[in-house]
mmCIF file of C-alpha atoms (C1' of nucleotides) and ligand atoms in Angstrom:
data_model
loop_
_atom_site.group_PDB
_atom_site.id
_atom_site.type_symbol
_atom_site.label_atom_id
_atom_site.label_comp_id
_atom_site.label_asym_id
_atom_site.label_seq_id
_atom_site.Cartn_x
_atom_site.Cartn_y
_atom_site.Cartn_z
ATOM 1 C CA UNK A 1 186.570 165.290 115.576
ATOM 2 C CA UNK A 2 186.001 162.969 118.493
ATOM 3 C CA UNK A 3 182.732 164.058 120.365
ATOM 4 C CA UNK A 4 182.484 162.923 124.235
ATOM 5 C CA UNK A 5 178.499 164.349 125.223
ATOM 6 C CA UNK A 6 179.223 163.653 129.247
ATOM 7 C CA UNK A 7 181.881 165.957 129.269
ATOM 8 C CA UNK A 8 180.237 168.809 126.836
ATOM 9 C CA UNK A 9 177.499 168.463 129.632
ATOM 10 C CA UNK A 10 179.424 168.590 132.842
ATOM 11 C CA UNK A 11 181.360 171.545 130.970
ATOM 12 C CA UNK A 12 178.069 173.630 130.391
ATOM 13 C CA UNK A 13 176.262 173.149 133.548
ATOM 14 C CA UNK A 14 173.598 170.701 131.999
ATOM 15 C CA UNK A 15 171.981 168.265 133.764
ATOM 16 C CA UNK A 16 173.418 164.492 132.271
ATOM 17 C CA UNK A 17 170.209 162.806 130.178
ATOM 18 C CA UNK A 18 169.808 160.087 127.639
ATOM 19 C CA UNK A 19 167.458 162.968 125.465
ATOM 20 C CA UNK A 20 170.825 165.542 125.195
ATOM 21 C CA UNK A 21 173.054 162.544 124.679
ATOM 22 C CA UNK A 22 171.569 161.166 121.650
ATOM 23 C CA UNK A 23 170.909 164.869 120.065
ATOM 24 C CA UNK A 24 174.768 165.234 120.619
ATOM 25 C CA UNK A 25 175.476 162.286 119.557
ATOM 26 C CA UNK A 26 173.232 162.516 116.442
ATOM 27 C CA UNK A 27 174.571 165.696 115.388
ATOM 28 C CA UNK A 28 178.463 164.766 116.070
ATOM 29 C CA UNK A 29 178.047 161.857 113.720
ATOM 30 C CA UNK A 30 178.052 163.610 110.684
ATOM 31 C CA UNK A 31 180.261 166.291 110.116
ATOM 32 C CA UNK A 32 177.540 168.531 108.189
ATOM 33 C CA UNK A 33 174.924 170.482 109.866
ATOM 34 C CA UNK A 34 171.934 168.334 110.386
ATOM 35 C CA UNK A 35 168.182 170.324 110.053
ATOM 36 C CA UNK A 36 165.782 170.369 113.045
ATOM 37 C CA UNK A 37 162.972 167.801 111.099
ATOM 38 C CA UNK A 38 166.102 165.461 110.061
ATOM 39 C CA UNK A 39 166.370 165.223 113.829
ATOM 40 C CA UNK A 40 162.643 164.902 114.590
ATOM 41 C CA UNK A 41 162.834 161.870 111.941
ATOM 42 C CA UNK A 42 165.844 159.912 113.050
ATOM 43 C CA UNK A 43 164.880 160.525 116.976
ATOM 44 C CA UNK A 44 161.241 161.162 117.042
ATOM 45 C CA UNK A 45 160.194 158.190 118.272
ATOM 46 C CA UNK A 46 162.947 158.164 121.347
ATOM 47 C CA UNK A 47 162.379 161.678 122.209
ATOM 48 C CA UNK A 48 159.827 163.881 122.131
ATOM 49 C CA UNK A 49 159.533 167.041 119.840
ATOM 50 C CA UNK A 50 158.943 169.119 122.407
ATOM 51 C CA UNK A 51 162.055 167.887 124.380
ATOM 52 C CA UNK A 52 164.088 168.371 121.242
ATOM 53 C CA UNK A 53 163.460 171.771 120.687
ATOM 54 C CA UNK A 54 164.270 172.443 124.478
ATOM 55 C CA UNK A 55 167.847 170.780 124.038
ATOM 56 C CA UNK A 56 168.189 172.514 120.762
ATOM 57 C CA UNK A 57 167.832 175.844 122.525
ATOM 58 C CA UNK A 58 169.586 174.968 125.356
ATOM 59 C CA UNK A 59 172.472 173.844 123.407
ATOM 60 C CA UNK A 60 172.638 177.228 121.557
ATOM 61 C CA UNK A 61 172.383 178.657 124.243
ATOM 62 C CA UNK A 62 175.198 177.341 125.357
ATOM 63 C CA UNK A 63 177.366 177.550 122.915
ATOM 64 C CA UNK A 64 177.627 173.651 122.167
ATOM 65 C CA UNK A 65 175.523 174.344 118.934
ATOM 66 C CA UNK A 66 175.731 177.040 116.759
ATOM 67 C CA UNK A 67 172.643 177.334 114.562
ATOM 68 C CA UNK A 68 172.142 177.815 110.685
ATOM 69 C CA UNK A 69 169.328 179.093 109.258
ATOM 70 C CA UNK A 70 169.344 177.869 105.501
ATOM 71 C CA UNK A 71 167.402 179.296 102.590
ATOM 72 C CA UNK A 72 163.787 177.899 103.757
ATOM 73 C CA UNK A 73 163.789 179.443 107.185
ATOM 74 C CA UNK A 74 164.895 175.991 108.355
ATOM 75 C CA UNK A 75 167.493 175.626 111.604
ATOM 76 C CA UNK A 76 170.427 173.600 111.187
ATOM 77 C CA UNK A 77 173.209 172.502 114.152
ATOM 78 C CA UNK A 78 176.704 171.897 114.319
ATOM 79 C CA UNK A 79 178.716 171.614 117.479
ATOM 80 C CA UNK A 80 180.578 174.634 117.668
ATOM 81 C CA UNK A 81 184.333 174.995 117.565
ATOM 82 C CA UNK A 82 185.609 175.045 121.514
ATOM 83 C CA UNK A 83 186.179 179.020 121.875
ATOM 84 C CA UNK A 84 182.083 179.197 122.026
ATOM 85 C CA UNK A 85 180.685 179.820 125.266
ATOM 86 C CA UNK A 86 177.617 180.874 126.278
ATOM 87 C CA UNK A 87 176.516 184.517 124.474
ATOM 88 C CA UNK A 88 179.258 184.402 123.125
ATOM 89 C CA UNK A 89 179.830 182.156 119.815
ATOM 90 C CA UNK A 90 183.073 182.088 117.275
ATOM 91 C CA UNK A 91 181.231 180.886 114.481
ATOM 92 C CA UNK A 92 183.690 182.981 112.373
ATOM 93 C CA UNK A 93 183.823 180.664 109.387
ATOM 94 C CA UNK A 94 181.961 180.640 106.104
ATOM 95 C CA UNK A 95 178.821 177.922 105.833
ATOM 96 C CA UNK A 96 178.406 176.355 102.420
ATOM 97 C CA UNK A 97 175.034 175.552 101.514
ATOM 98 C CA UNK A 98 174.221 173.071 98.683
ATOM 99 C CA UNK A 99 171.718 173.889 96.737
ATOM 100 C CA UNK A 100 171.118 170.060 95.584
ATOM 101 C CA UNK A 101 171.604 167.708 98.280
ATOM 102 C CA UNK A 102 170.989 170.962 100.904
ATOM 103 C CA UNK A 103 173.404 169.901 103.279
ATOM 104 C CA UNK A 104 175.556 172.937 105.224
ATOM 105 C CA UNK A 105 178.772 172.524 105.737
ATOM 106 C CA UNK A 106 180.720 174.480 108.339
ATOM 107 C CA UNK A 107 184.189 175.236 106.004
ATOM 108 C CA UNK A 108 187.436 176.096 107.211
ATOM 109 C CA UNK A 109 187.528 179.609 105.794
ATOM 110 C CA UNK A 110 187.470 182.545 107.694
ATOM 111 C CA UNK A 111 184.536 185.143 107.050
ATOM 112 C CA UNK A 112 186.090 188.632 105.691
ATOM 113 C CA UNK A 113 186.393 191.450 107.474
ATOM 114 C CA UNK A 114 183.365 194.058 106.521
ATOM 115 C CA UNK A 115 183.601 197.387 106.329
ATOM 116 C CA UNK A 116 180.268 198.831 108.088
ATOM 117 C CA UNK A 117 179.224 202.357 107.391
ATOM 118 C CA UNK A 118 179.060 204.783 110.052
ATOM 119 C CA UNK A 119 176.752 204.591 112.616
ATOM 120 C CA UNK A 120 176.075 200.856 112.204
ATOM 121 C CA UNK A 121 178.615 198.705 114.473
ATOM 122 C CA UNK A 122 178.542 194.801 113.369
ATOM 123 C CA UNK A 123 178.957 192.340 116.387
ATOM 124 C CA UNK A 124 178.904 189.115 114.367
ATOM 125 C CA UNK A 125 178.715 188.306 110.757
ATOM 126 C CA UNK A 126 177.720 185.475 108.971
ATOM 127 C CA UNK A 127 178.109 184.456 104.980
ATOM 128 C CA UNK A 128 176.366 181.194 103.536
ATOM 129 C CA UNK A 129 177.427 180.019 99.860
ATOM 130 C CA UNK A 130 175.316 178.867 97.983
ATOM 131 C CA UNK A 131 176.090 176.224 95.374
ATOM 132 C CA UNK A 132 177.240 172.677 94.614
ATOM 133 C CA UNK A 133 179.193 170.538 97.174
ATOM 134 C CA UNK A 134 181.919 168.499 96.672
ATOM 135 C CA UNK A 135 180.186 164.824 97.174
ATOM 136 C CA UNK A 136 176.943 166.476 94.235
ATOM 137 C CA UNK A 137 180.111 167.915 92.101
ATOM 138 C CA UNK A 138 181.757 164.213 91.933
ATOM 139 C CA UNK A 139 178.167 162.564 91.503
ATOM 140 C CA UNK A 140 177.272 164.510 88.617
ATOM 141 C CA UNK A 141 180.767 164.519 86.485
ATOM 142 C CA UNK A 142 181.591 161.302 87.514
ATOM 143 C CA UNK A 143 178.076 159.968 86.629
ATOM 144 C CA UNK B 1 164.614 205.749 95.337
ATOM 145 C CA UNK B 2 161.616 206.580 94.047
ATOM 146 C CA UNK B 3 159.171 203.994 92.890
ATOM 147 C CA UNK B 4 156.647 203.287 90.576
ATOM 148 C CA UNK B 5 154.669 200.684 91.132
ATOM 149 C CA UNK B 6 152.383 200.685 87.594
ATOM 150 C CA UNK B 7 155.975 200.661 85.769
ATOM 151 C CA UNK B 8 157.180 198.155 88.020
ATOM 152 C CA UNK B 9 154.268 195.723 87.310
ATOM 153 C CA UNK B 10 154.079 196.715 83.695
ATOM 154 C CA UNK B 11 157.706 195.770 83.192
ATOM 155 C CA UNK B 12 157.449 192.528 84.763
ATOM 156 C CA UNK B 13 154.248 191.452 82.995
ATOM 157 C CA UNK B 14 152.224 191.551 86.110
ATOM 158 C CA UNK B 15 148.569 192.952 86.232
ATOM 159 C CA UNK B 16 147.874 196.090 87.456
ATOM 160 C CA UNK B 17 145.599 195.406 91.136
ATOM 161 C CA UNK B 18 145.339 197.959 93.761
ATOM 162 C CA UNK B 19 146.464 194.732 96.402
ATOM 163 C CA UNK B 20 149.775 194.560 94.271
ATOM 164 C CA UNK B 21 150.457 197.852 94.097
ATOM 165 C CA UNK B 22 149.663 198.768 98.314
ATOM 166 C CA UNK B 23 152.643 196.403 98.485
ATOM 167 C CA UNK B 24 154.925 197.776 96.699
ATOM 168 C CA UNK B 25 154.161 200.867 98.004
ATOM 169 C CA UNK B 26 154.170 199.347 101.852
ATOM 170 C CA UNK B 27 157.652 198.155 100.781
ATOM 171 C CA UNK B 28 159.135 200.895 99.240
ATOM 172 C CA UNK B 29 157.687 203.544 101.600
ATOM 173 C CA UNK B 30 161.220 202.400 103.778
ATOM 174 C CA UNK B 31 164.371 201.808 102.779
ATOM 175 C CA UNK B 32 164.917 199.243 104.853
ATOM 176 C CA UNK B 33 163.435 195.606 104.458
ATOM 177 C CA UNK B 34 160.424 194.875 106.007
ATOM 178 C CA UNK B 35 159.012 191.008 107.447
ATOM 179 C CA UNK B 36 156.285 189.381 105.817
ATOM 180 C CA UNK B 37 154.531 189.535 109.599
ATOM 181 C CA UNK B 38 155.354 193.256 109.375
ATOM 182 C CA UNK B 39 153.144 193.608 106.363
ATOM 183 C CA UNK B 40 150.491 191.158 107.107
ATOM 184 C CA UNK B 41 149.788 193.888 110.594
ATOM 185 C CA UNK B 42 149.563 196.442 108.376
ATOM 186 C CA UNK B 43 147.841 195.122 105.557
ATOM 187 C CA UNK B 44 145.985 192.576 106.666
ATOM 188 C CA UNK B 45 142.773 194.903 106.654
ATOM 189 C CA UNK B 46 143.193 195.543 103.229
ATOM 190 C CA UNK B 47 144.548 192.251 101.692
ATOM 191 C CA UNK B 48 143.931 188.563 102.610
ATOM 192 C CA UNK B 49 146.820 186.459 104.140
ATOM 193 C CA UNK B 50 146.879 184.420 100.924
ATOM 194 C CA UNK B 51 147.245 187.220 98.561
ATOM 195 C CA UNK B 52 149.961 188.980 100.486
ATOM 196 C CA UNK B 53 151.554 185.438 100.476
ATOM 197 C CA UNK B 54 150.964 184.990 96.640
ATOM 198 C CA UNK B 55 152.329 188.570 95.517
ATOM 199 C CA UNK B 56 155.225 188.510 97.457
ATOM 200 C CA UNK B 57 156.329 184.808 95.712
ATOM 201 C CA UNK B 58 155.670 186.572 92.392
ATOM 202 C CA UNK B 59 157.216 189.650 93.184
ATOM 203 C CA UNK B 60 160.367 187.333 94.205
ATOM 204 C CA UNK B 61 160.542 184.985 91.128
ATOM 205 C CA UNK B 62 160.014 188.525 88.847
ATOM 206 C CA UNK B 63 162.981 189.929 90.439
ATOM 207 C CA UNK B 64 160.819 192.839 91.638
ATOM 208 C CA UNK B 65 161.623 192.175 95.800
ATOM 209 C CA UNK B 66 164.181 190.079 97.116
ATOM 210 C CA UNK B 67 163.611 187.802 100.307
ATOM 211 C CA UNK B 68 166.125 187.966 103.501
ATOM 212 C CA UNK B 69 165.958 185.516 105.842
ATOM 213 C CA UNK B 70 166.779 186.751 109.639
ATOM 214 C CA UNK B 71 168.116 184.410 112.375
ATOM 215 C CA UNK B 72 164.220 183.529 113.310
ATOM 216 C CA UNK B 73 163.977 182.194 110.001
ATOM 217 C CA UNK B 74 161.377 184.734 109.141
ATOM 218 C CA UNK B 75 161.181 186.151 105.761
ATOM 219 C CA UNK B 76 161.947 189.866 104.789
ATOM 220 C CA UNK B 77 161.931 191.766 101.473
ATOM 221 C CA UNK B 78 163.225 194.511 100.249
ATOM 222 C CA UNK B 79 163.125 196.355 96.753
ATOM 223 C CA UNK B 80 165.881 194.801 94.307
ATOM 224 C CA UNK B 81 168.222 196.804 92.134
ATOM 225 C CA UNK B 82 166.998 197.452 88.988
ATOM 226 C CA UNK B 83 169.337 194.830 87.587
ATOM 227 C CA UNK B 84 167.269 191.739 88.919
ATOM 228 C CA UNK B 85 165.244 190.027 86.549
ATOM 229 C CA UNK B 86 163.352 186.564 86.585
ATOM 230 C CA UNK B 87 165.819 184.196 88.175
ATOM 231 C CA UNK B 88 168.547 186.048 88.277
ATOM 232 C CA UNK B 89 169.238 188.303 91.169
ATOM 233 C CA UNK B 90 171.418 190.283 92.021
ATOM 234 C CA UNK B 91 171.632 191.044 95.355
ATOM 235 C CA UNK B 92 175.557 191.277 96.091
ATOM 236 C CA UNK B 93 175.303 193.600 99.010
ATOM 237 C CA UNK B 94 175.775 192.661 102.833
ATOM 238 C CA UNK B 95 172.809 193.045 104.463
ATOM 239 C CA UNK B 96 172.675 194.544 108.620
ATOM 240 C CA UNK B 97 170.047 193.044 111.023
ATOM 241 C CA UNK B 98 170.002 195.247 113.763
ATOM 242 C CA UNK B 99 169.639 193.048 116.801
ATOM 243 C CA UNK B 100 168.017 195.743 118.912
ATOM 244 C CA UNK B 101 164.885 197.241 116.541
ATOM 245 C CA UNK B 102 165.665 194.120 114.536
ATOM 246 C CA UNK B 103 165.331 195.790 111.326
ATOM 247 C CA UNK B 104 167.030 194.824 107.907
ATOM 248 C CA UNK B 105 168.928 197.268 105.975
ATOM 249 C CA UNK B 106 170.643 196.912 102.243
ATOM 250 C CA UNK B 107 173.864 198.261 102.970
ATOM 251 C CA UNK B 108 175.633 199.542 99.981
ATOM 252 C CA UNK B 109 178.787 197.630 100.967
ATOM 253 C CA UNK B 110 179.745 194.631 98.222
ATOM 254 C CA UNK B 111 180.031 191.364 99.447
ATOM 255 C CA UNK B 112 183.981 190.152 99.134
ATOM 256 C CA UNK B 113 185.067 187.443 97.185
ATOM 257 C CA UNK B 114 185.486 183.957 99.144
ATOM 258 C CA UNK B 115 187.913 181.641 98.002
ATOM 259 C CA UNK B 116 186.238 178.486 97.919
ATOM 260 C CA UNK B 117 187.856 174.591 98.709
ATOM 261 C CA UNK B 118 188.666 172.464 96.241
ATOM 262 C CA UNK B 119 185.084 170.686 95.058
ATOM 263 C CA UNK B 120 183.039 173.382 96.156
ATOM 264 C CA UNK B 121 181.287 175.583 93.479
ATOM 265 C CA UNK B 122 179.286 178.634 95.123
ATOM 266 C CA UNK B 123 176.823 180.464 92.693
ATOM 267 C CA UNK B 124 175.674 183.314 95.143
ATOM 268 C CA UNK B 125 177.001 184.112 98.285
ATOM 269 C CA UNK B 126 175.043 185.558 101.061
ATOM 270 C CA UNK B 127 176.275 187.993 103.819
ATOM 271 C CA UNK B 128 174.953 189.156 107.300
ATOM 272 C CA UNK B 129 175.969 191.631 109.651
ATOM 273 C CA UNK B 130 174.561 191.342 112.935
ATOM 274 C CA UNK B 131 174.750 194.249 115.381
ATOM 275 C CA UNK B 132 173.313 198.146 116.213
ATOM 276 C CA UNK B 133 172.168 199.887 113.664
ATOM 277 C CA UNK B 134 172.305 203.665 113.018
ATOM 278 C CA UNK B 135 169.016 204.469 114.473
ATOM 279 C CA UNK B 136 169.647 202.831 117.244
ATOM 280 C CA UNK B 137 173.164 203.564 117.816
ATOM 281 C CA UNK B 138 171.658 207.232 117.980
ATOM 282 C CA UNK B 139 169.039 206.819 120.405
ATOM 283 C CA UNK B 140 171.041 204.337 122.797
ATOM 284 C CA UNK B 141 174.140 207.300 123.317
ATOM 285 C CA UNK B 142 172.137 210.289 122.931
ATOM 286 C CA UNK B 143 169.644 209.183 126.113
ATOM 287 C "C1'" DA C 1 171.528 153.822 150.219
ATOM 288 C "C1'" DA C 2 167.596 156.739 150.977
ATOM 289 C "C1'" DT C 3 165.802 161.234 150.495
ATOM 290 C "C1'" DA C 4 164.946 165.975 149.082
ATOM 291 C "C1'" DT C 5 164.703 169.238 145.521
ATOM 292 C "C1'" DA C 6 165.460 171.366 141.427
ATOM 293 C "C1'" DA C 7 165.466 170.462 136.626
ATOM 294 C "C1'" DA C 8 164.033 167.951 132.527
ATOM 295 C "C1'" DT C 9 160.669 165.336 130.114
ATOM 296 C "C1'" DG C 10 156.251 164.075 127.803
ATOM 297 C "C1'" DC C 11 151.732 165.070 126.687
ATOM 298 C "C1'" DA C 12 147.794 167.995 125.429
ATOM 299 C "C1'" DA C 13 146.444 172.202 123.922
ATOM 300 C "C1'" DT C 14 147.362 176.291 121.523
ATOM 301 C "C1'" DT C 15 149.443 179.684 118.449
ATOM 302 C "C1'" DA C 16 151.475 180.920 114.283
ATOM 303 C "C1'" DG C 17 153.307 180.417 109.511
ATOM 304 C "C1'" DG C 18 152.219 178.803 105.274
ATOM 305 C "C1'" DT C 19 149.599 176.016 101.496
ATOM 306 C "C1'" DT C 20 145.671 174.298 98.548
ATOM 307 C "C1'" DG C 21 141.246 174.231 96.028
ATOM 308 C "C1'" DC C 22 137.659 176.628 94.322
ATOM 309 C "C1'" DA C 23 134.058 180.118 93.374
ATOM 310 C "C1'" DA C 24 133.615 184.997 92.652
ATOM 311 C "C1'" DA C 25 135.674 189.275 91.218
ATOM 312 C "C1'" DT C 26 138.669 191.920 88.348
ATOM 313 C "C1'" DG C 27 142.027 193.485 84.689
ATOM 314 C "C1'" DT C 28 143.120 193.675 79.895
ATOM 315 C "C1'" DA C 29 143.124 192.698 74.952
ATOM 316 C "C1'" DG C 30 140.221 192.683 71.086
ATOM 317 C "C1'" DC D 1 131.591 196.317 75.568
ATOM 318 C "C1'" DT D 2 132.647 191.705 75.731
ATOM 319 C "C1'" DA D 3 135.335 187.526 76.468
ATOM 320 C "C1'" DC D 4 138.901 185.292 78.783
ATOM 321 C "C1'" DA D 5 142.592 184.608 81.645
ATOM 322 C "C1'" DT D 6 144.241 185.982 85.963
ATOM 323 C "C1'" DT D 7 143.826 187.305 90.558
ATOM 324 C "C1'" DT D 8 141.518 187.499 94.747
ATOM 325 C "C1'" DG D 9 139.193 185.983 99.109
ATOM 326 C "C1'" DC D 10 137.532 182.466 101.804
ATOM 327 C "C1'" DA D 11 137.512 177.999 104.062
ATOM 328 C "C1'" DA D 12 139.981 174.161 105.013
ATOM 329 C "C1'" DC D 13 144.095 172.229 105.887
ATOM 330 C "C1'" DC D 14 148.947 171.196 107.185
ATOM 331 C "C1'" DT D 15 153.248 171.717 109.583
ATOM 332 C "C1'" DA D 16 156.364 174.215 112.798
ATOM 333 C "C1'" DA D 17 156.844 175.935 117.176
ATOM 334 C "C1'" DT D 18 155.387 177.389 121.951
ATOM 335 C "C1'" DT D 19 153.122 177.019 126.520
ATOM 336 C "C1'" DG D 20 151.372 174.985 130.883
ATOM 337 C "C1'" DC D 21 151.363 171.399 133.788
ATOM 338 C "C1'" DA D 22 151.765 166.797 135.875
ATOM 339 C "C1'" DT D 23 155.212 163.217 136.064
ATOM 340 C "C1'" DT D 24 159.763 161.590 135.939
ATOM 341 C "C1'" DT D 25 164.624 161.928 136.538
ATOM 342 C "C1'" DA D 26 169.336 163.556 137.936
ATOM 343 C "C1'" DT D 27 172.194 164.893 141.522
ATOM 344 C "C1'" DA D 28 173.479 166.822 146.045
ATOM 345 C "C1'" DT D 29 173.015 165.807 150.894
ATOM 346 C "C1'" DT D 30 172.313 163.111 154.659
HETATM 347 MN MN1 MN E 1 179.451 176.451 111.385
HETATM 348 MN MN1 MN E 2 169.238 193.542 99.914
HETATM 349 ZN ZN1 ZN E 3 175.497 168.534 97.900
HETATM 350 ZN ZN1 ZN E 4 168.194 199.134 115.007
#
DNA sequence: AATATAAATGCAATTAGGTTGCAAATGTAG
DNA sequence: CTACATTTGCAACCTAATTGCATTTATATT
């Protein structure tokens, strides 16, 4: 998916800087959900960590991020599908979290619908798998 | 469900200490989870931040608690069915994180099968409701 | 193009969550 | 009761995250 970071901005009401170009640009470039330190590491030393969680947050905010929270307590991005907007996100689809490499993937499969017991009303849902991802299945057989 | 904590620790080869057992009791005095900050407020007279720390890792590798992680990324815990044991747990139930009192309940509802892409290989899958709990729900309308 | 102003950034300080090493205290098996 | 292994508490430490504030930057208006 082709990512173009003037436009997200202009669409959201955010201010056009270098700083929330290269953390959208960062996080288009892979297609998995990249952690909060992996950011701090690859743009540390052009932005500062403060300034990165701001963007983070704003982003969320947003709804040009959604975020994952994986096993550790650790956030994770990936730029939402288009339908999010801000407080309201369609993150609707089932996050696969490998358990070797640790990447999260954002798959294409829709998150069941839940039957809640009474009294309890569900807004949003969210289901992680855990387990081994395609590229650490093919490492390991393959050898 | 009532609890025992000297069975409990017994079972699970754990010594019996009055800090070990306060926990279990702290935990299993509500059904619904409770946040490690939660029980460092209300134990932290009693118990030093390291111990709380260190029993709740045991209690989690033993099978005796298992850990929920809410959308802050902080860590919960609730009692585990009596079918957990030492790395494996079985904790196939949706959980529901209240977003108003922000509480974490076991909800007795199984987690539905996902069919998972080719290459993929999930062990345990992990679901989370988001929304108003019962308590809540009840307080909110009847105001 | 220059200016005004509101917003975003960077830096320093602080708070909070969590870990490690070690000496003292405690539980349990003999 | 004793011996020994385990657990606890404390101090130090580390890393993640937040806050306040002065400086810089983007953009709307002249
Ligand atoms: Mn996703
Ligand atoms: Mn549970
Ligand atoms: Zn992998
Ligand atoms: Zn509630």
């Amino acid at each position: 998916m082709k990512i173009d970071p003037i436009h997200i901005l202009k669409d959201h009401d955010l201010k056009h800087t270098k700083q929330r170009v290269r953390v959208l640009e960062e996080i288009a470039m892979d297609s998995v959900a990249i952690s909060q330190p992996e950011l701090e590491k690859k743009l540390g030393k052009e932005i500062d960590r403060v300034t990165l969680y701001r963007i983070l947050n704003a982003y969320e905010e947003k709804g040009i991020l959604h975020k994952i929270m994986d096993m550790n307590g650790t956030a994770n991005y990936a730029i939402c599908s288009p339908s999010c907007s801000v407080d309201h996100h369609h993150d609707e689809h089932v996050h696969f979290n490998c358990t070797n490499c640790l990447k999260i993937y954002c798959l294409d499969v829709m998150i069941p619908k839940i039957k809640m017991p009474a009294g309890f009303t569900a807004s949003t849902v969210n289901t992680t798998a855990y387990g081994i991802c395609e590229k650490c299945s093919v490492l390991q057989s393959g050898n």
